[in-house]
Structure formats: structure tokens, C-alpha cells
Short mmCIF file of C-alpha atoms and ligand atoms in Angstrom, two decimals:
data_model
loop_
_atom_site.label_atom_id
_atom_site.label_comp_id
_atom_site.label_asym_id
_atom_site.label_seq_id
_atom_site.Cartn_x
_atom_site.Cartn_y
_atom_site.Cartn_z
CA MET A 1 9.10 -8.38 21.42
CA SER A 2 7.91 -4.12 21.64
CA TRP A 3 9.33 -1.67 19.62
CA ASN A 4 10.42 2.02 20.76
CA ARG A 5 7.38 4.31 20.17
CA LYS A 6 9.52 7.29 20.56
CA LEU A 7 8.06 10.48 18.28
CA PRO A 8 4.73 12.01 18.82
CA ARG A 9 2.97 11.77 15.77
CA ARG A 10 1.81 15.77 17.02
CA GLY A 11 5.98 16.64 16.59
CA PHE A 12 5.13 16.35 12.88
CA LEU A 13 1.55 17.55 12.57
CA ALA A 14 1.49 20.57 14.57
CA GLY A 15 4.40 22.14 13.37
CA SER A 16 5.16 21.91 16.32
CA LEU A 17 8.67 20.03 16.47
CA GLY A 18 8.58 19.18 20.47
CA SER A 19 9.37 22.24 22.96
CA ALA A 20 13.29 22.02 22.87
CA LEU A 21 13.32 22.07 18.95
CA ILE A 22 12.23 25.03 17.12
CA ALA A 23 13.29 24.95 13.46
CA ALA A 24 15.37 27.26 11.49
CA PRO A 25 12.80 29.24 9.33
CA PHE A 26 12.57 29.24 5.47
CA THR A 27 15.43 31.57 3.92
CA ILE A 28 13.40 32.75 0.72
CA SER A 29 10.83 34.84 0.90
CA ARG A 30 8.19 34.53 -1.58
CA ALA A 31 4.97 36.70 -2.02
CA ALA A 32 1.69 35.06 -1.69
CA PRO A 33 0.37 33.46 -4.51
CA THR A 34 -2.51 34.98 -6.84
CA GLY A 35 -5.63 33.47 -5.56
CA VAL A 36 -4.49 31.16 -2.68
CA SER A 37 -6.05 32.29 0.40
CA GLY A 38 -6.38 29.80 3.39
CA ASN A 39 -4.01 27.23 4.48
CA PRO A 40 -2.92 24.99 1.34
CA PHE A 41 -1.65 22.22 3.20
CA THR A 42 -4.95 20.66 4.40
CA LEU A 43 -4.00 17.33 3.15
CA GLY A 44 -0.50 16.97 4.86
CA ILE A 45 2.50 15.70 3.43
CA ALA A 46 4.88 12.73 2.24
CA SER A 47 7.91 10.87 0.86
CA GLY A 48 7.98 7.94 -0.73
CA ALA A 49 9.67 6.02 -2.95
CA PRO A 50 13.00 5.34 -1.40
CA ARG A 51 16.65 5.06 -2.68
CA GLU A 52 19.54 4.61 -1.48
CA ASP A 53 20.52 8.54 -2.68
CA GLY A 54 16.62 10.34 -2.65
CA VAL A 55 12.74 10.30 -2.09
CA VAL A 56 10.19 11.57 -3.10
CA LEU A 57 8.53 14.51 -1.24
CA TRP A 58 4.92 14.47 -2.02
CA THR A 59 1.96 17.88 -0.97
CA ARG A 60 -0.46 18.89 -2.85
CA LEU A 61 -1.91 22.60 -2.86
CA ALA A 62 -5.76 22.21 -1.38
CA PRO A 63 -6.98 25.38 1.05
CA ARG A 64 -10.86 23.86 -0.17
CA PRO A 65 -9.77 19.86 0.13
CA LEU A 66 -13.90 19.10 -0.71
CA GLU A 67 -13.92 21.83 -3.44
CA GLY A 68 -11.75 20.99 -5.78
CA GLY A 69 -8.92 22.19 -4.35
CA GLY A 70 -9.90 25.66 -4.02
CA MET A 71 -6.27 27.04 -6.62
CA PRO A 72 -6.83 29.05 -9.25
CA GLU A 73 -6.05 27.90 -12.97
CA ALA A 74 -2.68 28.56 -13.20
CA PRO A 75 0.86 27.38 -11.49
CA VAL A 76 1.42 27.97 -7.63
CA ALA A 77 5.69 27.85 -7.40
CA VAL A 78 6.03 25.61 -3.82
CA ASP A 79 9.71 25.59 -2.06
CA TRP A 80 11.04 22.48 -0.61
CA GLN A 81 13.82 21.76 2.11
CA VAL A 82 15.66 19.27 3.33
CA ALA A 83 17.68 18.28 6.60
CA GLU A 84 19.87 16.52 8.27
CA ASP A 85 17.83 17.17 11.38
CA GLU A 86 14.35 17.70 12.90
CA ALA A 87 15.50 21.35 13.45
CA PHE A 88 16.94 22.13 9.85
CA ALA A 89 20.15 23.47 11.43
CA ARG A 90 21.77 21.50 8.72
CA ILE A 91 19.43 21.93 5.38
CA VAL A 92 21.02 19.34 2.75
CA ALA A 93 18.69 20.03 -0.18
CA ARG A 94 16.32 22.60 -1.53
CA GLY A 95 14.62 23.15 -4.78
CA THR A 96 11.20 24.54 -6.12
CA GLU A 97 8.90 22.70 -8.26
CA GLN A 98 5.78 24.46 -9.91
CA ALA A 99 2.63 22.65 -8.66
CA VAL A 100 0.30 22.57 -12.02
CA PRO A 101 -3.60 22.65 -12.91
CA ALA A 102 -3.10 19.24 -14.40
CA LEU A 103 -2.18 18.06 -11.44
CA ALA A 104 -4.61 19.13 -9.21
CA HIS A 105 -1.75 21.41 -7.56
CA SER A 106 0.13 18.25 -6.13
CA VAL A 107 3.63 18.25 -6.06
CA HIS A 108 5.94 15.39 -6.84
CA ALA A 109 10.00 16.41 -5.96
CA GLU A 110 12.56 13.51 -7.02
CA VAL A 111 15.38 14.45 -4.06
CA ARG A 112 18.70 13.25 -5.12
CA GLY A 113 21.96 13.47 -3.63
CA LEU A 114 21.16 12.18 -0.02
CA ARG A 115 23.23 9.94 2.64
CA PRO A 116 21.96 6.29 2.49
CA GLY A 117 20.19 4.58 5.82
CA ARG A 118 19.87 7.79 7.66
CA PRO A 119 16.48 9.85 8.60
CA TYR A 120 15.71 13.56 6.85
CA TRP A 121 13.32 15.76 7.61
CA TYR A 122 11.44 18.04 5.17
CA ARG A 123 8.84 20.84 4.40
CA PHE A 124 7.35 22.87 1.59
CA ARG A 125 6.68 26.58 1.35
CA ALA A 126 3.60 28.01 -0.75
CA GLY A 127 3.84 32.10 -0.17
CA ALA A 128 3.58 32.51 3.13
CA ALA A 129 2.82 29.08 4.11
CA GLN A 130 4.85 26.93 5.37
CA SER A 131 3.85 22.45 5.35
CA PRO A 132 3.99 20.96 8.45
CA VAL A 133 7.28 19.26 8.92
CA GLY A 134 8.05 15.27 7.59
CA ARG A 135 10.55 13.00 8.21
CA THR A 136 11.70 10.70 5.69
CA ARG A 137 14.68 7.79 5.48
CA THR A 138 16.60 6.69 2.58
CA ALA A 139 16.87 3.55 1.76
CA PRO A 140 20.43 1.67 3.00
CA ALA A 141 23.29 1.63 0.31
CA SER A 142 22.24 -1.54 -2.41
CA ALA A 143 26.60 -3.31 -1.29
CA GLY A 144 25.94 -2.30 2.72
CA ALA A 145 25.55 -4.78 5.51
CA VAL A 146 22.41 -3.81 7.29
CA PRO A 147 21.54 -5.49 10.43
CA ARG A 148 18.26 -4.68 10.81
CA PHE A 149 14.65 -3.15 9.33
CA ARG A 150 11.61 -2.52 9.88
CA PHE A 151 8.49 -1.72 7.67
CA ALA A 152 4.09 -1.94 8.46
CA PHE A 153 1.94 -3.50 5.70
CA ALA A 154 -1.78 -1.96 5.32
CA SER A 155 -5.02 -1.73 2.88
CA CYS A 156 -8.29 -1.30 2.77
CA GLN A 157 -9.21 1.19 4.21
CA GLN A 158 -13.15 2.06 3.76
CA TYR A 159 -13.23 5.67 5.51
CA GLU A 160 -16.86 4.99 6.76
CA GLN A 161 -16.49 1.93 9.07
CA GLY A 162 -13.84 3.44 11.28
CA TYR A 163 -11.07 5.25 12.35
CA PHE A 164 -7.62 5.14 11.22
CA ALA A 165 -6.32 4.84 14.63
CA ALA A 166 -4.18 1.73 13.52
CA TYR A 167 -2.47 5.10 11.47
CA ARG A 168 -2.13 6.80 14.32
CA ASP A 169 -0.17 3.58 16.07
CA MET A 170 2.27 3.50 12.73
CA ALA A 171 3.19 6.93 13.28
CA ALA A 172 4.21 6.34 16.71
CA ARG A 173 6.76 3.86 16.11
CA GLU A 174 10.28 3.92 14.61
CA LEU A 175 9.20 2.53 11.08
CA ASP A 176 12.05 2.58 7.88
CA LEU A 177 8.66 2.29 5.70
CA VAL A 178 5.27 1.62 5.05
CA ILE A 179 4.08 -0.58 2.32
CA HIS A 180 0.20 -0.15 0.90
CA LEU A 181 -1.05 -2.68 -0.10
CA GLY A 182 -4.41 -1.12 -1.91
CA ASP A 183 -8.07 0.22 -1.35
CA TYR A 184 -6.72 3.22 -0.24
CA ILE A 185 -9.87 4.92 -0.82
CA TYR A 186 -13.22 3.01 -1.71
CA GLU A 187 -15.75 3.90 -4.27
CA LYS A 188 -18.40 3.34 -2.95
CA SER A 189 -20.58 3.28 0.36
CA TRP A 190 -21.15 0.31 2.45
CA GLY A 191 -20.90 -1.30 5.48
CA SER A 192 -22.82 -1.17 9.38
CA ARG A 193 -21.92 1.07 12.18
CA LEU A 194 -20.67 3.36 9.77
CA VAL A 195 -19.11 5.82 11.97
CA ARG A 196 -19.10 9.15 9.80
CA ARG A 197 -19.87 9.34 5.86
CA HIS A 198 -18.54 9.73 2.29
CA GLU A 199 -21.82 12.17 1.92
CA VAL A 200 -21.21 12.33 -1.86
CA GLY A 201 -21.82 8.91 -4.34
CA ILE A 202 -19.46 6.74 -5.92
CA PRO A 203 -16.91 9.06 -8.58
CA THR A 204 -16.82 8.42 -11.81
CA THR A 205 -14.69 11.47 -12.97
CA LEU A 206 -11.78 12.85 -12.51
CA PRO A 207 -12.68 16.28 -10.22
CA GLU A 208 -15.35 13.34 -8.33
CA PHE A 209 -11.87 11.08 -7.36
CA ARG A 210 -9.73 14.13 -6.38
CA ASP A 211 -12.62 14.89 -3.66
CA ARG A 212 -12.85 11.55 -2.15
CA TYR A 213 -8.73 11.54 -2.20
CA ALA A 214 -8.77 14.96 -0.05
CA LEU A 215 -11.59 13.46 2.73
CA TYR A 216 -9.90 10.54 3.17
CA LYS A 217 -6.32 12.40 3.77
CA LEU A 218 -7.52 14.71 5.66
CA ASP A 219 -8.13 12.15 8.55
CA ASP A 220 -4.89 13.16 10.86
CA ASP A 221 -3.70 9.93 11.75
CA LEU A 222 -3.19 8.99 7.90
CA GLN A 223 -1.37 12.23 7.79
CA ALA A 224 0.65 11.26 10.92
CA ALA A 225 1.74 8.10 9.11
CA HIS A 226 2.74 9.74 5.81
CA ALA A 227 4.64 12.28 7.48
CA ALA A 228 6.49 9.49 10.15
CA ALA A 229 8.20 7.37 7.05
CA PRO A 230 8.60 6.94 3.71
CA TRP A 231 5.48 4.51 1.73
CA LEU A 232 5.70 2.30 -1.50
CA SER A 233 1.97 1.89 -2.56
CA ILE A 234 -0.12 0.05 -5.02
CA TRP A 235 -3.37 -0.12 -6.11
CA ASP A 236 -6.06 -2.68 -5.70
CA ASP A 237 -9.91 -2.37 -7.22
CA HIS A 238 -11.56 -0.06 -5.11
CA GLU A 239 -9.42 3.29 -6.21
CA VAL A 240 -11.25 2.54 -9.83
CA ALA A 241 -14.03 -0.07 -8.96
CA ASP A 242 -15.11 -2.78 -7.46
CA ASP A 243 -13.44 -6.43 -8.35
CA TYR A 244 -12.27 -5.06 -11.88
CA ALA A 245 -10.24 -6.58 -13.97
CA ASP A 246 -7.88 -4.84 -16.71
CA ASP A 247 -10.96 -3.13 -18.67
CA ARG A 248 -13.69 -5.34 -17.67
CA SER A 249 -15.84 -4.32 -14.86
CA TYR A 250 -19.32 -5.71 -13.52
CA THR A 251 -20.29 -2.08 -12.64
CA THR A 252 -19.27 -0.14 -16.23
CA ARG A 253 -19.77 -2.69 -18.48
CA ASP A 254 -18.68 -0.76 -21.09
CA PRO A 255 -15.10 -1.28 -21.70
CA ALA A 256 -14.35 2.52 -23.61
CA ARG A 257 -16.25 4.19 -20.92
CA PHE A 258 -14.44 2.20 -18.57
CA LEU A 259 -11.03 3.26 -19.30
CA LYS A 260 -12.01 6.48 -19.48
CA MET A 261 -13.17 6.53 -15.71
CA ARG A 262 -9.81 4.49 -15.05
CA ALA A 263 -7.50 7.29 -16.06
CA ALA A 264 -9.55 9.44 -14.36
CA ALA A 265 -8.81 6.88 -11.08
CA TYR A 266 -5.27 6.76 -11.81
CA GLN A 267 -4.37 10.08 -12.45
CA ALA A 268 -6.14 10.63 -8.95
CA TYR A 269 -3.93 8.21 -7.23
CA TYR A 270 -0.59 9.34 -8.84
CA GLU A 271 -2.15 13.01 -7.56
CA HIS A 272 -2.24 12.10 -4.19
CA MET A 273 0.69 9.98 -3.45
CA PRO A 274 4.17 9.71 -3.41
CA LEU A 275 4.83 7.95 -5.85
CA PRO A 276 8.29 8.65 -8.50
CA ALA A 277 7.64 10.31 -12.17
CA SER A 278 8.30 7.10 -13.28
CA ALA A 279 4.34 6.49 -12.25
CA ARG A 280 2.64 9.30 -13.89
CA PRO A 281 -0.11 7.52 -16.02
CA ARG A 282 -0.50 8.37 -19.66
CA GLY A 283 -4.43 7.42 -20.49
CA PRO A 284 -5.37 5.00 -18.14
CA SER A 285 -2.51 2.95 -17.69
CA ALA A 286 0.65 3.48 -15.14
CA THR A 287 3.48 1.36 -14.44
CA ILE A 288 3.66 1.07 -10.47
CA TYR A 289 5.43 -2.37 -10.03
CA GLU A 290 8.80 -2.13 -9.50
CA ARG A 291 11.62 -3.15 -7.36
CA TYR A 292 13.30 -1.56 -4.16
CA ARG A 293 16.32 -2.31 -2.57
CA PHE A 294 16.76 -2.40 0.86
CA GLY A 295 20.68 -2.59 1.35
CA ASP A 296 21.76 -6.76 1.36
CA LEU A 297 18.78 -7.38 3.62
CA LEU A 298 15.80 -6.39 1.63
CA ASP A 299 14.46 -6.14 -1.57
CA VAL A 300 10.93 -5.57 -2.31
CA MET A 301 8.28 -6.21 -5.55
CA LEU A 302 5.87 -4.06 -5.80
CA LEU A 303 3.09 -5.81 -8.02
CA ASP A 304 -0.04 -4.63 -10.13
CA ASP A 305 -2.12 -7.67 -10.61
CA ARG A 306 -5.20 -5.81 -11.69
CA GLN A 307 -4.44 -3.57 -14.48
CA TYR A 308 -3.09 -6.23 -16.61
CA ARG A 309 -5.24 -8.99 -15.32
CA SER A 310 -7.40 -12.04 -17.86
CA ALA A 311 -11.45 -11.37 -17.00
CA PRO A 312 -13.25 -13.55 -14.21
CA ALA A 313 -13.64 -16.43 -15.18
CA CYS A 314 -16.81 -18.35 -14.99
CA VAL A 315 -19.60 -15.66 -14.33
CA ASN A 316 -19.71 -14.40 -17.53
CA GLY A 317 -19.17 -11.29 -16.95
CA ALA A 318 -20.89 -10.97 -13.64
CA ARG A 319 -19.43 -9.96 -10.33
CA PRO A 320 -16.65 -12.29 -9.60
CA GLY A 321 -17.83 -13.59 -6.10
CA THR A 322 -17.37 -17.65 -5.15
CA VAL A 323 -18.81 -19.94 -8.02
CA PRO A 324 -18.25 -23.60 -9.07
CA ASP A 325 -15.61 -23.69 -11.03
CA CYS A 326 -15.47 -24.43 -15.00
CA PRO A 327 -12.87 -25.15 -17.71
CA GLU A 328 -11.70 -21.00 -18.23
CA ARG A 329 -10.51 -20.66 -14.35
CA THR A 330 -7.44 -23.52 -15.53
CA LEU A 331 -6.31 -22.02 -18.39
CA GLU A 332 -3.00 -21.64 -19.19
CA GLU A 333 -2.93 -18.44 -20.64
CA ARG A 334 -4.85 -16.33 -18.14
CA THR A 335 -3.37 -13.62 -16.62
CA MET A 336 -2.88 -11.84 -13.25
CA LEU A 337 0.25 -9.26 -14.13
CA GLY A 338 0.25 -9.71 -17.32
CA ARG A 339 3.26 -10.83 -19.94
CA ALA A 340 5.03 -7.50 -19.18
CA GLN A 341 4.89 -8.17 -15.63
CA GLU A 342 5.55 -11.43 -14.94
CA ALA A 343 9.03 -11.26 -17.18
CA TRP A 344 9.78 -8.35 -15.30
CA LEU A 345 9.07 -9.73 -11.86
CA ASP A 346 11.02 -13.37 -13.04
CA THR A 347 14.01 -11.01 -13.90
CA GLU A 348 13.98 -9.48 -10.58
CA ILE A 349 13.54 -13.17 -8.66
CA ARG A 350 16.64 -14.31 -10.50
CA SER A 351 18.59 -11.33 -9.92
CA SER A 352 17.47 -10.86 -5.87
CA LYS A 353 19.97 -10.98 -3.84
CA ALA A 354 18.91 -9.74 -0.24
CA ARG A 355 18.44 -11.74 2.47
CA TRP A 356 14.31 -11.59 2.54
CA THR A 357 12.86 -11.15 -1.09
CA VAL A 358 9.56 -9.89 -0.22
CA VAL A 359 7.19 -9.97 -2.66
CA ALA A 360 4.52 -7.04 -2.01
CA GLN A 361 0.95 -7.88 -3.49
CA GLN A 362 -2.81 -7.34 -3.14
CA THR A 363 -4.14 -10.63 -1.94
CA LEU A 364 -4.01 -13.95 -0.77
CA MET A 365 -2.43 -16.38 -2.71
CA ALA A 366 -2.36 -19.65 -0.75
CA GLU A 367 -4.98 -21.17 -2.65
CA LEU A 368 -8.36 -21.48 -0.36
CA ASP A 369 -10.57 -24.21 -1.25
CA ARG A 370 -13.93 -23.70 0.18
CA PRO A 371 -15.45 -27.24 0.40
CA ALA A 372 -17.82 -26.30 3.17
CA GLU A 373 -19.80 -24.23 0.41
CA GLY A 374 -19.76 -26.82 -2.06
CA ALA A 375 -17.37 -29.10 -4.02
CA HIS A 376 -14.26 -26.79 -6.07
CA ARG A 377 -16.13 -23.21 -5.50
CA TYR A 378 -13.37 -20.51 -5.51
CA TRP A 379 -12.95 -17.19 -5.46
CA MET A 380 -12.54 -15.47 -9.10
CA ASP A 381 -11.02 -12.50 -8.59
CA GLY A 382 -8.56 -13.37 -6.31
CA TRP A 383 -5.15 -16.07 -7.04
CA ASP A 384 -7.82 -19.10 -7.38
CA GLY A 385 -9.58 -17.50 -9.98
CA TYR A 386 -5.60 -17.82 -12.23
CA PRO A 387 -4.26 -20.38 -10.84
CA ASN A 388 -1.83 -20.44 -13.81
CA ALA A 389 -0.20 -17.39 -13.25
CA ARG A 390 -0.04 -18.47 -9.46
CA ARG A 391 1.46 -21.50 -10.69
CA ARG A 392 4.12 -19.93 -13.21
CA LEU A 393 4.84 -17.67 -9.82
CA LEU A 394 5.68 -19.73 -7.80
CA ASP A 395 8.03 -21.61 -10.36
CA SER A 396 9.95 -18.83 -10.90
CA ILE A 397 10.28 -18.62 -7.06
CA ALA A 398 10.79 -22.30 -6.68
CA THR A 399 13.67 -21.68 -9.70
CA HIS A 400 15.69 -19.06 -9.38
CA ARG A 401 15.92 -19.73 -5.24
CA PRO A 402 15.72 -16.15 -4.24
CA ARG A 403 17.24 -16.69 -0.19
CA ASN A 404 13.84 -16.21 1.82
CA PRO A 405 10.86 -15.52 0.10
CA VAL A 406 7.66 -13.83 2.00
CA VAL A 407 4.42 -12.52 -0.06
CA ILE A 408 2.56 -10.75 1.70
CA GLY A 409 -1.08 -9.25 0.61
CA GLY A 410 -4.11 -8.22 1.66
CA ASP A 411 -7.39 -7.63 -0.44
CA ARG A 412 -9.46 -10.06 2.51
CA HIS A 413 -9.92 -7.31 5.58
CA ALA A 414 -8.47 -10.54 7.29
CA PHE A 415 -5.05 -11.96 8.53
CA PHE A 416 -3.71 -15.28 6.98
CA VAL A 417 -0.40 -17.06 7.27
CA ALA A 418 0.03 -19.50 5.28
CA ASP A 419 2.61 -22.18 3.21
CA LEU A 420 2.75 -21.63 -0.81
CA ALA A 421 3.26 -24.76 -2.22
CA ARG A 422 4.33 -24.83 -5.86
CA ASP A 423 1.43 -27.38 -6.64
CA PRO A 424 -1.69 -26.76 -4.29
CA ALA A 425 -2.29 -30.53 -5.63
CA ARG A 426 0.99 -32.05 -3.92
CA PRO A 427 0.35 -30.23 -0.40
CA THR A 428 2.80 -32.51 0.89
CA ALA A 429 5.82 -30.74 -1.41
CA PRO A 430 7.97 -28.56 0.51
CA PRO A 431 6.19 -25.02 0.11
CA VAL A 432 8.67 -22.59 -1.98
CA ALA A 433 7.36 -19.18 0.10
CA THR A 434 5.62 -17.82 2.88
CA GLU A 435 2.98 -15.83 2.82
CA PHE A 436 1.03 -13.01 5.17
CA VAL A 437 -2.04 -11.06 4.63
CA GLY A 438 -2.83 -8.07 6.66
CA THR A 439 -5.64 -7.34 7.81
CA SER A 440 -7.71 -4.21 6.80
CA ILE A 441 -7.42 -1.06 8.23
CA THR A 442 -10.60 -0.51 8.19
CA SER A 443 -13.00 -2.44 6.05
CA GLU A 444 -15.21 -5.24 7.72
CA GLY A 445 -14.36 -8.68 7.17
CA PRO A 446 -15.03 -11.89 6.66
CA GLY A 447 -17.70 -13.80 9.19
CA ALA A 448 -15.93 -16.07 11.70
CA LYS A 449 -16.90 -19.32 10.73
CA GLY A 450 -16.01 -19.26 7.17
CA LEU A 451 -12.03 -18.93 7.84
CA ARG A 452 -12.80 -21.48 11.04
CA ASP A 453 -14.20 -24.06 7.80
CA ALA A 454 -11.09 -23.10 5.51
CA LEU A 455 -8.56 -23.54 8.11
CA ALA A 456 -9.98 -26.71 8.65
CA ALA A 457 -9.90 -28.09 4.71
CA ASN A 458 -6.45 -26.01 3.94
CA PRO A 459 -3.81 -27.07 5.99
CA HIS A 460 -1.31 -24.91 4.30
CA VAL A 461 -3.09 -22.31 6.03
CA LYS A 462 -1.53 -21.73 9.16
CA TYR A 463 -3.45 -18.70 10.69
CA ALA A 464 -6.63 -16.66 9.97
CA ARG A 465 -8.44 -14.24 11.88
CA GLY A 466 -11.13 -12.14 10.51
CA ASP A 467 -12.62 -10.13 13.47
CA ARG A 468 -10.16 -7.25 14.34
CA ARG A 469 -8.86 -4.52 11.73
CA GLY A 470 -5.12 -2.92 12.57
CA TYR A 471 -2.71 -3.91 10.00
CA ALA A 472 0.38 -5.68 9.94
CA THR A 473 4.20 -4.62 11.33
CA VAL A 474 7.62 -6.63 10.42
CA ASP A 475 10.88 -6.66 11.70
CA LEU A 476 13.52 -8.78 9.38
CA THR A 477 17.50 -9.01 10.61
CA PRO A 478 19.61 -11.05 8.86
CA ALA A 479 18.75 -13.78 10.90
CA ARG A 480 14.59 -13.67 10.67
CA CYS A 481 11.64 -11.57 9.94
CA THR A 482 9.33 -11.16 12.61
CA VAL A 483 5.84 -10.43 12.05
CA GLY A 484 3.63 -8.29 14.23
CA PHE A 485 -0.28 -8.33 13.98
CA GLU A 486 -1.39 -5.49 15.36
CA ALA A 487 -5.05 -4.81 16.30
CA ILE A 488 -7.27 -2.41 16.88
CA ASP A 489 -9.60 -2.63 20.12
CA ASP A 490 -12.45 -1.17 18.63
CA GLU A 491 -12.07 0.53 14.84
CA LYS A 492 -15.42 2.53 15.88
CA ARG A 493 -13.27 5.58 17.92
CA LYS A 494 -11.24 7.35 16.87
CA ASP A 495 -9.27 6.80 20.02
CA GLY A 496 -8.88 3.10 19.31
CA THR A 497 -5.93 1.62 20.58
CA VAL A 498 -3.76 -0.83 19.20
CA SER A 499 -1.91 -4.16 20.53
CA ARG A 500 -0.41 -7.14 19.10
CA LEU A 501 -3.08 -10.00 18.41
CA ALA A 502 0.12 -12.62 17.04
CA THR A 503 3.09 -12.90 16.26
CA PHE A 504 5.20 -15.21 13.88
CA ILE A 505 9.20 -16.19 12.89
CA VAL A 506 9.86 -17.17 10.14
CA GLU A 507 13.85 -18.39 10.25
CA ASP A 508 16.79 -17.23 7.97
CA GLY A 509 16.51 -20.41 5.44
CA ALA A 510 13.80 -21.95 5.80
CA VAL A 511 10.45 -21.87 4.33
CA GLY A 512 7.26 -21.46 6.99
CA ALA A 513 6.57 -19.22 9.56
CA ARG A 514 5.84 -20.49 13.36
CA GLN A 515 3.66 -18.64 16.10
CA SER A 516 6.02 -17.24 18.51
FE1 FE2 B 601 -10.69 -3.66 0.44
#
């Protein structure tokens, strides 16, 4: 199945809304804010956290984006407008937010009072400068029958290893939603055949993290994907540091020092994403796990499996990696989500009434045994390092039986399809959920041989492919869930093109995917 690609990205970004449309101007006029010169909207615009009556609108004023933003140490008024049409003839909501230095002059406008399940267009103004126009979409009414819902999910966008052609492709589709599953930035430089550079070292302070986000968000393809649809986003490890777990990090051994860095990293993440105020960090903590409803068709549970997890097992503080099993790994109290989030998720799964329940989390949930690498070795940074936490999550699904549970993930830089068994030791028992993992936007993937061995040794894993970059699309109807693995031909080229690598279908009422 191919989706319409009706919306040229230039229509959103260049401020030119198509030759036939001339947007009505902002009717309020405001003097240029003191000390701001040049275009303050260099980092684009975004929307997110769609509810049936509203969305969060985001921008950040940054006329000199790679030098701390270039804004004065003072609040600046930012006006926003929401219209029912692309030409802004029917403006239905407007307001003013103060962009303050403490939040890097970012704006998170929580718009309410909109109608459910329809597109809206939005834009900002600061002084005389007007932002590009973005399109967003409210969630369908919670009680309403939804015939179709289309979303994409993506993760892992190491800036140096490729261009964001995947996002250009995503922006050209008519999507209801984009879900980002983490590694939106990378803190470190690595990889081969780099096409562009971070130019600076590993960020550890708030100004350094802000500049890293600014670098990524200067990419016009990423800006286009944000401007085309509302996003939900969760972080993984590289928004802070490789393979961290709660306050443990093999790169910053002192937990107090690490938490100080985590606070800066979480703060910068919030400042650069279309997140609601409920996700705003308080020191080193921030609540990003949340449930979103899309009519009677879809419930999305966003998880945070980094902030609360137990320290990696069997490595004694070293980098997790794939290591021999040890008794610590199977301790019952080991957690991936933390006690509070685990209880919250159980409640949400119990109360989910939607046709499809999507658990959106960071990494591969299916067990991946690696006999070719020696008996009983596990990747300790993923769910295999937390088998009882995984069992409790799958027990919750098996007990409460939401109609069609689907787990989505990223992190592995490879496409995976798997059946999730309640107990990996009894792989012949019927699976309780279907899993899809999307590949990376740019980050280098695993070797082919390792994946071939994994497929051979893990019959519940139906598909694994790590040689292509891209993302995944999901087309939901009451009858079926169609997942497309969308792959770039060459991520080292700015004009790389995307085509469908594989299509999988889950039928309503059945666990497990078949390739079509
Ligand atoms: Fe990654």
C-alpha cells in the first residue's frame, strides 16, 4: 500500500504556502524585542502531545542557534495563532507566551478548546518576525469511532553518520502522528564515513546540550517532519550518556555528578521538544511516561525505561554490552520502569478499551539469545538484562487482555518483528503481543551475520534486518494493523530516497504478524 504524498514540504517551511494561498497576516503588531536581530525561528516549529481538544505548540527563539541562541537575558513575548485553514482565514485560537531565558527562550503553548480529530495550522510571531506555518492534528474524540489512523515511528539519528532524508519522506506523508522513541541527539561522535560533524565535543552542561539540540534542529528535513504532524517523544540513552541507567553511568562514575549532567540533559530535551508542562524537569527528574488516546481505535502508552531502571546486571559498573549471564540478572526486584511507572502501566493496560493498544518504548523487548557468541550471553542494556521486569509487563498484558497489544521500539538500529511470549522459557505457548522495532534514521546498524544467527536461534523473532536506515509507518483500521518498514537507499546523501522494504500485517484479534 502506498500513501499519498500530497504535501510538499516547502509548503510548510519556506513560508510560501503554495502559489494559490496567501496567508492572512498577523493582525496584532508588536515592536521588535530589544536586542533581537535576525531571524529568531532558525530551529523551526513543532507540535505535540495531541489531545482531543488541543495540542502543544513549540518553538524556540534562537537567532544565533549555535552560540547559545543569541537572545538577550530577558523575557520576550511570542504570539501564536491556530487556524482551521492553511491560509489563516479562520483563526480559532490565539495567545501570547513569554519566552524566558531560563528555558532558552523556548515556547510550549498548550492550546485548548480545539475540535477533535481534525487538522489545524499554526504559526508564531516575535516582534516583526513570523515563523513558518506548521500543520498539526487533534486526537479523535475519545468516544468516537475512528475508521483509520496513520502514524510513523522513528529513533536513533546520529547526525554525523547520515542525512535526515527519512524525515523528508515522512514529512511528505499525511500522517496523524509521529512517535519518536529516543536517541534524538547523540552526545558522542562515532561511526564511519561521516557526512557532517558535531564540531564540538561531548556535551555535559546545559549550554552545551542546548547547542547540540540546536545543531540537529537546524536540519531542514527534521524541521519539515516536525512541521507536518504532531509528535509524541520519549528519550533513550544518548540524550544524556551512552547506556546509562538511572544515576549509573560507565562514562561518569560519580552518581551525584552524573545526576547534575542528567538534569542539564533533561532540561535541554524539554526545551527542544513539543512537550506539555507536565514533562518539565525538576532537577534531574522529569515525568515523560504518559498515555494518549485516539478515539476508539488506538491507545498509546509512552514509557521511560531509562530514568528509573536498575543498574546493568553482571558487569560491575562497566559498559553493559553482551556478557555472560550471572545470578544478578534474574533477581526479581530488578526493574526497567521503576515501581511507580510499572504500577501506572498496569492500570493503563487494564483500562485500555481501544481496538489497538500500542506500548511505545525504547528498545527490543523480545528475548534475543546468542548461542553463536557462547552459551547464555545477554545484551544487558536491553530487556534481556531485566527479564523479570519484562515478565511482569507481559503478565500485565496477558492478565488484562487489551484487544490488540502491539509493542514498538527502536534503539537497535535494525528492523525487527517478533512474537512476545509471556515466558521465553516456554516459546511454544501462544504469544501475548506483537512487536515491531524500527531501524535508525541514520545510526549505523549491526552486522548481518549476528542478525542471521539471531534469527536462526530465536524462532519467535520473525524478521531482523540491520543494513538499512529509515523508519516505520503504521496504518491502523479496526480490522488490521499494517506496518511498513521504510528504508533509505543511501543515508549518506542529502537527497536519498525512501522505499518500502517490507510490509507486515496484524489482523484484529490475532497476535503475531504475517509478511504481505
Ligand atoms: Fe541509538
